[in-house]
Amino acid sequence: MNSGPGNAIDGLDEGVRAELVQLRDSIDNIDAAVVHMLAERFKCTQRVGRLKAVHQLPAADPAREARQITRLRQLAESAKLDPAFAEKLLNFIIAEVIRHHETLASTATGRPPE
């Protein structure tokens, strides 16, 4: 996968090439785990969205979102990850969750999403 005509690592020392391939394989595995974890997270948030729709609760919960952002920033700092990056990622995820919740609410009420 990482070797072939025109590949940038073709001219590298074999030891460097092997380490690069190993690191990239690890990155690929981590990416797969992240995707699976996000899928599980969205399964849970879909259940939350259905519950909110049934009970006519708002799609967004700004107080919870603020707590989650604070919590995630702290987790990022302790993990040596840029807290601003972690916040951007969570905001992106939250926006998608809210969109899903609005869609579920509109399906339950027959009204289009806001």
Tab-separated table of N, CA and C in Angstrom:
chain	number	residue	atom	x	y	z
A	1	MET	N	0.821	-1.189	0.000
A	1	MET	CA	0.000	0.000	0.000
A	1	MET	C	0.863	1.250	0.000
A	2	ASN	N	1.990	1.238	0.709
A	2	ASN	CA	2.826	2.416	0.810
A	2	ASN	C	3.997	2.408	-0.164
A	3	SER	N	4.098	1.393	-1.001
A	3	SER	CA	5.179	1.380	-1.973
A	3	SER	C	4.591	1.218	-3.357
A	4	GLY	N	5.357	1.623	-4.340
A	4	GLY	CA	4.886	1.538	-5.710
A	4	GLY	C	5.494	2.651	-6.521
A	5	PRO	N	5.274	2.627	-7.831
A	5	PRO	CA	5.859	3.639	-8.693
A	5	PRO	C	5.432	5.043	-8.280
A	6	GLY	N	6.397	5.941	-8.205
A	6	GLY	CA	6.118	7.336	-7.912
A	6	GLY	C	5.836	7.624	-6.447
A	7	ASN	N	5.985	6.632	-5.573
A	7	ASN	CA	5.719	6.837	-4.157
A	7	ASN	C	6.886	7.604	-3.549
A	8	ALA	N	6.587	8.564	-2.693
A	8	ALA	CA	7.616	9.422	-2.101
A	8	ALA	C	8.586	8.667	-1.205
A	9	ILE	N	8.221	7.482	-0.738
A	9	ILE	CA	9.120	6.759	0.165
A	9	ILE	C	10.012	5.757	-0.561
A	10	ASP	N	9.875	5.675	-1.884
A	10	ASP	CA	10.663	4.703	-2.645
A	10	ASP	C	12.166	4.853	-2.445
A	11	GLY	N	12.663	6.073	-2.386
A	11	GLY	CA	14.111	6.283	-2.297
A	11	GLY	C	14.647	6.292	-0.886
A	12	LEU	N	13.822	6.031	0.094
A	12	LEU	CA	14.258	6.089	1.483
A	12	LEU	C	15.057	4.861	1.886
A	13	ASP	N	15.891	5.064	2.887
A	13	ASP	CA	16.606	3.970	3.531
A	13	ASP	C	15.581	2.935	4.001
A	14	GLU	N	15.897	1.666	3.897
A	14	GLU	CA	14.950	0.596	4.227
A	14	GLU	C	14.463	0.682	5.675
A	15	GLY	N	15.342	1.039	6.594
A	15	GLY	CA	14.945	1.164	8.000
A	15	GLY	C	13.943	2.290	8.204
A	16	VAL	N	14.195	3.417	7.547
A	16	VAL	CA	13.280	4.559	7.631
A	16	VAL	C	11.943	4.199	6.990
A	17	ARG	N	12.013	3.553	5.829
A	17	ARG	CA	10.793	3.143	5.132
A	17	ARG	C	9.974	2.194	6.011
A	18	ALA	N	10.619	1.218	6.639
A	18	ALA	CA	9.908	0.250	7.481
A	18	ALA	C	9.253	0.941	8.675
A	19	GLU	N	9.970	1.888	9.282
A	19	GLU	CA	9.393	2.612	10.422
A	19	GLU	C	8.207	3.472	9.980
A	20	LEU	N	8.338	4.111	8.825
A	20	LEU	CA	7.258	4.940	8.294
A	20	LEU	C	6.010	4.089	8.003
A	21	VAL	N	6.211	2.938	7.403
A	21	VAL	CA	5.087	2.042	7.106
A	21	VAL	C	4.433	1.582	8.406
A	22	GLN	N	5.242	1.222	9.402
A	22	GLN	CA	4.700	0.776	10.687
A	22	GLN	C	3.893	1.892	11.350
A	23	LEU	N	4.423	3.109	11.349
A	23	LEU	CA	3.710	4.238	11.944
A	23	LEU	C	2.408	4.526	11.199
A	24	ARG	N	2.457	4.466	9.882
A	24	ARG	CA	1.251	4.702	9.092
A	24	ARG	C	0.210	3.621	9.324
A	25	ASP	N	0.645	2.384	9.504
A	25	ASP	CA	-0.290	1.304	9.829
A	25	ASP	C	-0.965	1.577	11.173
A	26	SER	N	-0.183	2.062	12.139
A	26	SER	CA	-0.757	2.412	13.444
A	26	SER	C	-1.770	3.541	13.305
A	27	ILE	N	-1.446	4.546	12.501
A	27	ILE	CA	-2.366	5.653	12.262
A	27	ILE	C	-3.655	5.144	11.629
A	28	ASP	N	-3.535	4.251	10.659
A	28	ASP	CA	-4.723	3.677	10.019
A	28	ASP	C	-5.593	2.938	11.032
A	29	ASN	N	-4.963	2.202	11.943
A	29	ASN	CA	-5.712	1.484	12.976
A	29	ASN	C	-6.415	2.456	13.921
A	30	ILE	N	-5.724	3.507	14.295
A	30	ILE	CA	-6.317	4.517	15.176
A	30	ILE	C	-7.480	5.204	14.474
A	31	ASP	N	-7.309	5.546	13.192
A	31	ASP	CA	-8.403	6.158	12.432
A	31	ASP	C	-9.629	5.256	12.414
A	32	ALA	N	-9.422	3.965	12.233
A	32	ALA	CA	-10.541	3.022	12.227
A	32	ALA	C	-11.227	3.011	13.596
A	33	ALA	N	-10.442	3.022	14.659
A	33	ALA	CA	-11.014	3.041	16.006
A	33	ALA	C	-11.814	4.320	16.239
A	34	VAL	N	-11.295	5.454	15.778
A	34	VAL	CA	-11.999	6.729	15.929
A	34	VAL	C	-13.343	6.674	15.209
A	35	VAL	N	-13.360	6.164	14.000
A	35	VAL	CA	-14.609	6.057	13.241
A	35	VAL	C	-15.605	5.172	13.975
A	36	HIS	N	-15.152	4.041	14.494
A	36	HIS	CA	-16.055	3.139	15.215
A	36	HIS	C	-16.565	3.778	16.508
A	37	MET	N	-15.707	4.517	17.195
A	37	MET	CA	-16.132	5.201	18.421
A	37	MET	C	-17.149	6.295	18.097
A	38	LEU	N	-16.920	7.027	17.021
A	38	LEU	CA	-17.894	8.053	16.618
A	38	LEU	C	-19.230	7.417	16.247
A	39	ALA	N	-19.186	6.285	15.574
A	39	ALA	CA	-20.423	5.591	15.228
A	39	ALA	C	-21.191	5.202	16.489
A	40	GLU	N	-20.495	4.699	17.481
A	40	GLU	CA	-21.146	4.341	18.751
A	40	GLU	C	-21.703	5.580	19.440
A	41	ARG	N	-20.952	6.672	19.404
A	41	ARG	CA	-21.422	7.921	20.013
A	41	ARG	C	-22.707	8.378	19.335
A	42	PHE	N	-22.734	8.327	18.007
A	42	PHE	CA	-23.914	8.776	17.284
A	42	PHE	C	-25.111	7.840	17.503
A	43	LYS	N	-24.864	6.568	17.738
A	43	LYS	CA	-25.970	5.675	18.092
A	43	LYS	C	-26.622	6.147	19.392
A	44	CYS	N	-25.797	6.527	20.362
A	44	CYS	CA	-26.326	7.023	21.640
A	44	CYS	C	-27.037	8.358	21.457
A	45	THR	N	-26.450	9.257	20.682
A	45	THR	CA	-27.090	10.567	20.509
A	45	THR	C	-28.380	10.450	19.704
A	46	GLN	N	-28.483	9.452	18.828
A	46	GLN	CA	-29.741	9.233	18.116
A	46	GLN	C	-30.828	8.819	19.106
A	47	ARG	N	-30.460	8.001	20.068
A	47	ARG	CA	-31.431	7.603	21.098
A	47	ARG	C	-31.858	8.817	21.919
A	48	VAL	N	-30.901	9.683	22.247
A	48	VAL	CA	-31.229	10.925	22.956
A	48	VAL	C	-32.184	11.758	22.104
A	49	GLY	N	-31.903	11.857	20.820
A	49	GLY	CA	-32.742	12.642	19.917
A	49	GLY	C	-34.158	12.104	19.837
A	50	ARG	N	-34.298	10.788	19.797
A	50	ARG	CA	-35.643	10.202	19.771
A	50	ARG	C	-36.382	10.495	21.071
A	51	LEU	N	-35.683	10.400	22.188
A	51	LEU	CA	-36.278	10.702	23.489
A	51	LEU	C	-36.713	12.171	23.549
A	52	LYS	N	-35.857	13.055	23.082
A	52	LYS	CA	-36.200	14.476	23.050
A	52	LYS	C	-37.405	14.724	22.152
A	53	ALA	N	-37.441	14.067	21.008
A	53	ALA	CA	-38.547	14.264	20.077
A	53	ALA	C	-39.871	13.812	20.691
A	54	VAL	N	-39.861	12.652	21.323
A	54	VAL	CA	-41.079	12.117	21.936
A	54	VAL	C	-41.599	13.050	23.029
A	55	HIS	N	-40.676	13.640	23.772
A	55	HIS	CA	-41.063	14.499	24.899
A	55	HIS	C	-41.019	15.984	24.549
A	56	GLN	N	-40.885	16.272	23.260
A	56	GLN	CA	-40.881	17.641	22.733
A	56	GLN	C	-39.881	18.538	23.457
A	57	LEU	N	-38.695	18.010	23.670
A	57	LEU	CA	-37.594	18.776	24.260
A	57	LEU	C	-36.800	19.435	23.141
A	58	PRO	N	-36.151	20.552	23.412
A	58	PRO	CA	-35.358	21.209	22.367
A	58	PRO	C	-34.187	20.343	21.904
A	59	ALA	N	-33.847	20.476	20.634
A	59	ALA	CA	-32.751	19.695	20.054
A	59	ALA	C	-31.419	20.047	20.697
A	60	ALA	N	-31.213	21.315	20.997
A	60	ALA	CA	-29.951	21.775	21.579
A	60	ALA	C	-30.104	21.946	23.086
A	61	ASP	N	-29.009	21.755	23.789
A	61	ASP	CA	-28.954	21.965	25.240
A	61	ASP	C	-27.674	22.754	25.518
A	62	PRO	N	-27.735	24.092	25.355
A	62	PRO	CA	-26.521	24.916	25.472
A	62	PRO	C	-25.760	24.736	26.778
A	63	ALA	N	-26.457	24.545	27.897
A	63	ALA	CA	-25.758	24.367	29.172
A	63	ALA	C	-24.948	23.076	29.167
A	64	ARG	N	-25.538	21.998	28.685
A	64	ARG	CA	-24.806	20.721	28.596
A	64	ARG	C	-23.637	20.842	27.635
A	65	GLU	N	-23.877	21.492	26.498
A	65	GLU	CA	-22.811	21.646	25.510
A	65	GLU	C	-21.633	22.406	26.107
A	66	ALA	N	-21.910	23.456	26.872
A	66	ALA	CA	-20.835	24.234	27.505
A	66	ALA	C	-20.067	23.371	28.503
A	67	ARG	N	-20.796	22.564	29.279
A	67	ARG	CA	-20.112	21.663	30.229
A	67	ARG	C	-19.239	20.650	29.494
A	68	GLN	N	-19.762	20.125	28.400
A	68	GLN	CA	-19.003	19.141	27.627
A	68	GLN	C	-17.744	19.758	27.027
A	69	ILE	N	-17.843	20.974	26.545
A	69	ILE	CA	-16.674	21.641	25.967
A	69	ILE	C	-15.622	21.858	27.042
A	70	THR	N	-16.041	22.337	28.208
A	70	THR	CA	-15.094	22.535	29.314
A	70	THR	C	-14.430	21.215	29.682
A	71	ARG	N	-15.237	20.172	29.799
A	71	ARG	CA	-14.724	18.846	30.150
A	71	ARG	C	-13.740	18.333	29.096
A	72	LEU	N	-14.110	18.475	27.825
A	72	LEU	CA	-13.242	17.980	26.760
A	72	LEU	C	-11.938	18.770	26.689
A	73	ARG	N	-11.996	20.075	26.918
A	73	ARG	CA	-10.764	20.879	26.928
A	73	ARG	C	-9.822	20.392	28.034
A	74	GLN	N	-10.382	20.072	29.200
A	74	GLN	CA	-9.562	19.562	30.302
A	74	GLN	C	-8.965	18.204	29.952
A	75	LEU	N	-9.766	17.335	29.356
A	75	LEU	CA	-9.255	16.033	28.924
A	75	LEU	C	-8.141	16.203	27.894
A	76	ALA	N	-8.339	17.119	26.961
A	76	ALA	CA	-7.329	17.361	25.926
A	76	ALA	C	-6.023	17.837	26.549
A	77	GLU	N	-6.115	18.765	27.482
A	77	GLU	CA	-4.904	19.265	28.139
A	77	GLU	C	-4.155	18.141	28.835
A	78	SER	N	-4.879	17.293	29.561
A	78	SER	CA	-4.206	16.206	30.275
A	78	SER	C	-3.636	15.171	29.314
A	79	ALA	N	-4.201	15.088	28.106
A	79	ALA	CA	-3.707	14.139	27.103
A	79	ALA	C	-2.652	14.765	26.185
A	80	LYS	N	-2.287	16.005	26.464
A	80	LYS	CA	-1.293	16.729	25.651
A	80	LYS	C	-1.791	16.962	24.220
A	81	LEU	N	-3.107	17.220	24.108
A	81	LEU	CA	-3.735	17.553	22.828
A	81	LEU	C	-4.162	19.008	22.905
A	82	ASP	N	-4.029	19.724	21.811
A	82	ASP	CA	-4.409	21.132	21.779
A	82	ASP	C	-5.891	21.275	22.150
A	83	PRO	N	-6.203	21.950	23.268
A	83	PRO	CA	-7.597	22.093	23.692
A	83	PRO	C	-8.452	22.837	22.669
A	84	ALA	N	-7.876	23.777	21.951
A	84	ALA	CA	-8.633	24.506	20.926
A	84	ALA	C	-9.047	23.555	19.806
A	85	PHE	N	-8.152	22.664	19.416
A	85	PHE	CA	-8.495	21.659	18.408
A	85	PHE	C	-9.613	20.753	18.916
A	86	ALA	N	-9.483	20.272	20.154
A	86	ALA	CA	-10.498	19.395	20.734
A	86	ALA	C	-11.854	20.102	20.778
A	87	GLU	N	-11.852	21.380	21.111
A	87	GLU	CA	-13.104	22.142	21.150
A	87	GLU	C	-13.713	22.268	19.760
A	88	LYS	N	-12.895	22.547	18.766
A	88	LYS	CA	-13.396	22.634	17.389
A	88	LYS	C	-14.020	21.310	16.954
A	89	LEU	N	-13.353	20.219	17.285
A	89	LEU	CA	-13.863	18.895	16.929
A	89	LEU	C	-15.202	18.636	17.614
A	90	LEU	N	-15.277	18.931	18.918
A	90	LEU	CA	-16.525	18.698	19.639
A	90	LEU	C	-17.637	19.604	19.107
A	91	ASN	N	-17.321	20.860	18.793
A	91	ASN	CA	-18.342	21.751	18.234
A	91	ASN	C	-18.881	21.210	16.912
A	92	PHE	N	-18.015	20.643	16.099
A	92	PHE	CA	-18.434	20.043	14.838
A	92	PHE	C	-19.374	18.860	15.101
A	93	ILE	N	-18.995	18.022	16.060
A	93	ILE	CA	-19.815	16.864	16.403
A	93	ILE	C	-21.160	17.312	16.973
A	94	ILE	N	-21.136	18.295	17.872
A	94	ILE	CA	-22.372	18.802	18.474
A	94	ILE	C	-23.304	19.348	17.401
A	95	ALA	N	-22.768	20.088	16.448
A	95	ALA	CA	-23.601	20.638	15.366
A	95	ALA	C	-24.280	19.516	14.591
A	96	GLU	N	-23.567	18.448	14.342
A	96	GLU	CA	-24.148	17.314	13.615
A	96	GLU	C	-25.218	16.622	14.461
A	97	VAL	N	-24.969	16.481	15.749
A	97	VAL	CA	-25.949	15.862	16.645
A	97	VAL	C	-27.225	16.706	16.670
A	98	ILE	N	-27.082	18.015	16.792
A	98	ILE	CA	-28.252	18.900	16.821
A	98	ILE	C	-29.029	18.776	15.514
A	99	ARG	N	-28.323	18.710	14.405
A	99	ARG	CA	-28.990	18.537	13.108
A	99	ARG	C	-29.801	17.244	13.097
A	100	HIS	N	-29.222	16.170	13.617
A	100	HIS	CA	-29.945	14.892	13.703
A	100	HIS	C	-31.168	15.030	14.608
A	101	HIS	N	-30.995	15.695	15.750
A	101	HIS	CA	-32.107	15.865	16.687
A	101	HIS	C	-33.234	16.681	16.059
A	102	GLU	N	-32.870	17.719	15.316
A	102	GLU	CA	-33.892	18.532	14.648
A	102	GLU	C	-34.649	17.712	13.608
A	103	THR	N	-33.926	16.867	12.894
A	103	THR	CA	-34.573	16.000	11.910
A	103	THR	C	-35.530	15.022	12.598
A	104	LEU	N	-35.101	14.430	13.696
A	104	LEU	CA	-35.959	13.513	14.439
A	104	LEU	C	-37.190	14.246	14.977
A	105	ALA	N	-37.004	15.463	15.483
A	105	ALA	CA	-38.119	16.237	16.012
A	105	ALA	C	-39.102	16.572	14.902
A	106	SER	N	-38.603	16.940	13.734
A	106	SER	CA	-39.504	17.289	12.636
A	106	SER	C	-40.270	16.063	12.145
A	107	THR	N	-39.640	14.916	12.184
A	107	THR	CA	-40.322	13.679	11.798
A	107	THR	C	-41.440	13.367	12.799
A	108	ALA	N	-41.159	13.593	14.077
A	108	ALA	CA	-42.144	13.298	15.118
A	108	ALA	C	-43.319	14.271	15.075
A	109	THR	N	-43.051	15.537	14.721
A	109	THR	CA	-44.108	16.559	14.743
A	109	THR	C	-44.707	16.844	13.380
A	110	GLY	N	-44.035	16.404	12.330
A	110	GLY	CA	-44.502	16.696	10.986
A	110	GLY	C	-44.106	18.080	10.491
A	111	ARG	N	-43.309	18.793	11.285
A	111	ARG	CA	-42.833	20.125	10.883
A	111	ARG	C	-41.412	20.005	10.334
A	112	PRO	N	-41.043	20.874	9.378
A	112	PRO	CA	-39.672	20.828	8.865
A	112	PRO	C	-38.670	21.261	9.929
A	113	PRO	N	-37.421	20.783	9.849
A	113	PRO	CA	-36.388	21.186	10.796
A	113	PRO	C	-36.160	22.692	10.734
A	114	GLU	N	-35.770	23.271	11.867
A	114	GLU	CA	-35.512	24.718	11.930
A	114	GLU	C	-34.199	25.071	11.287
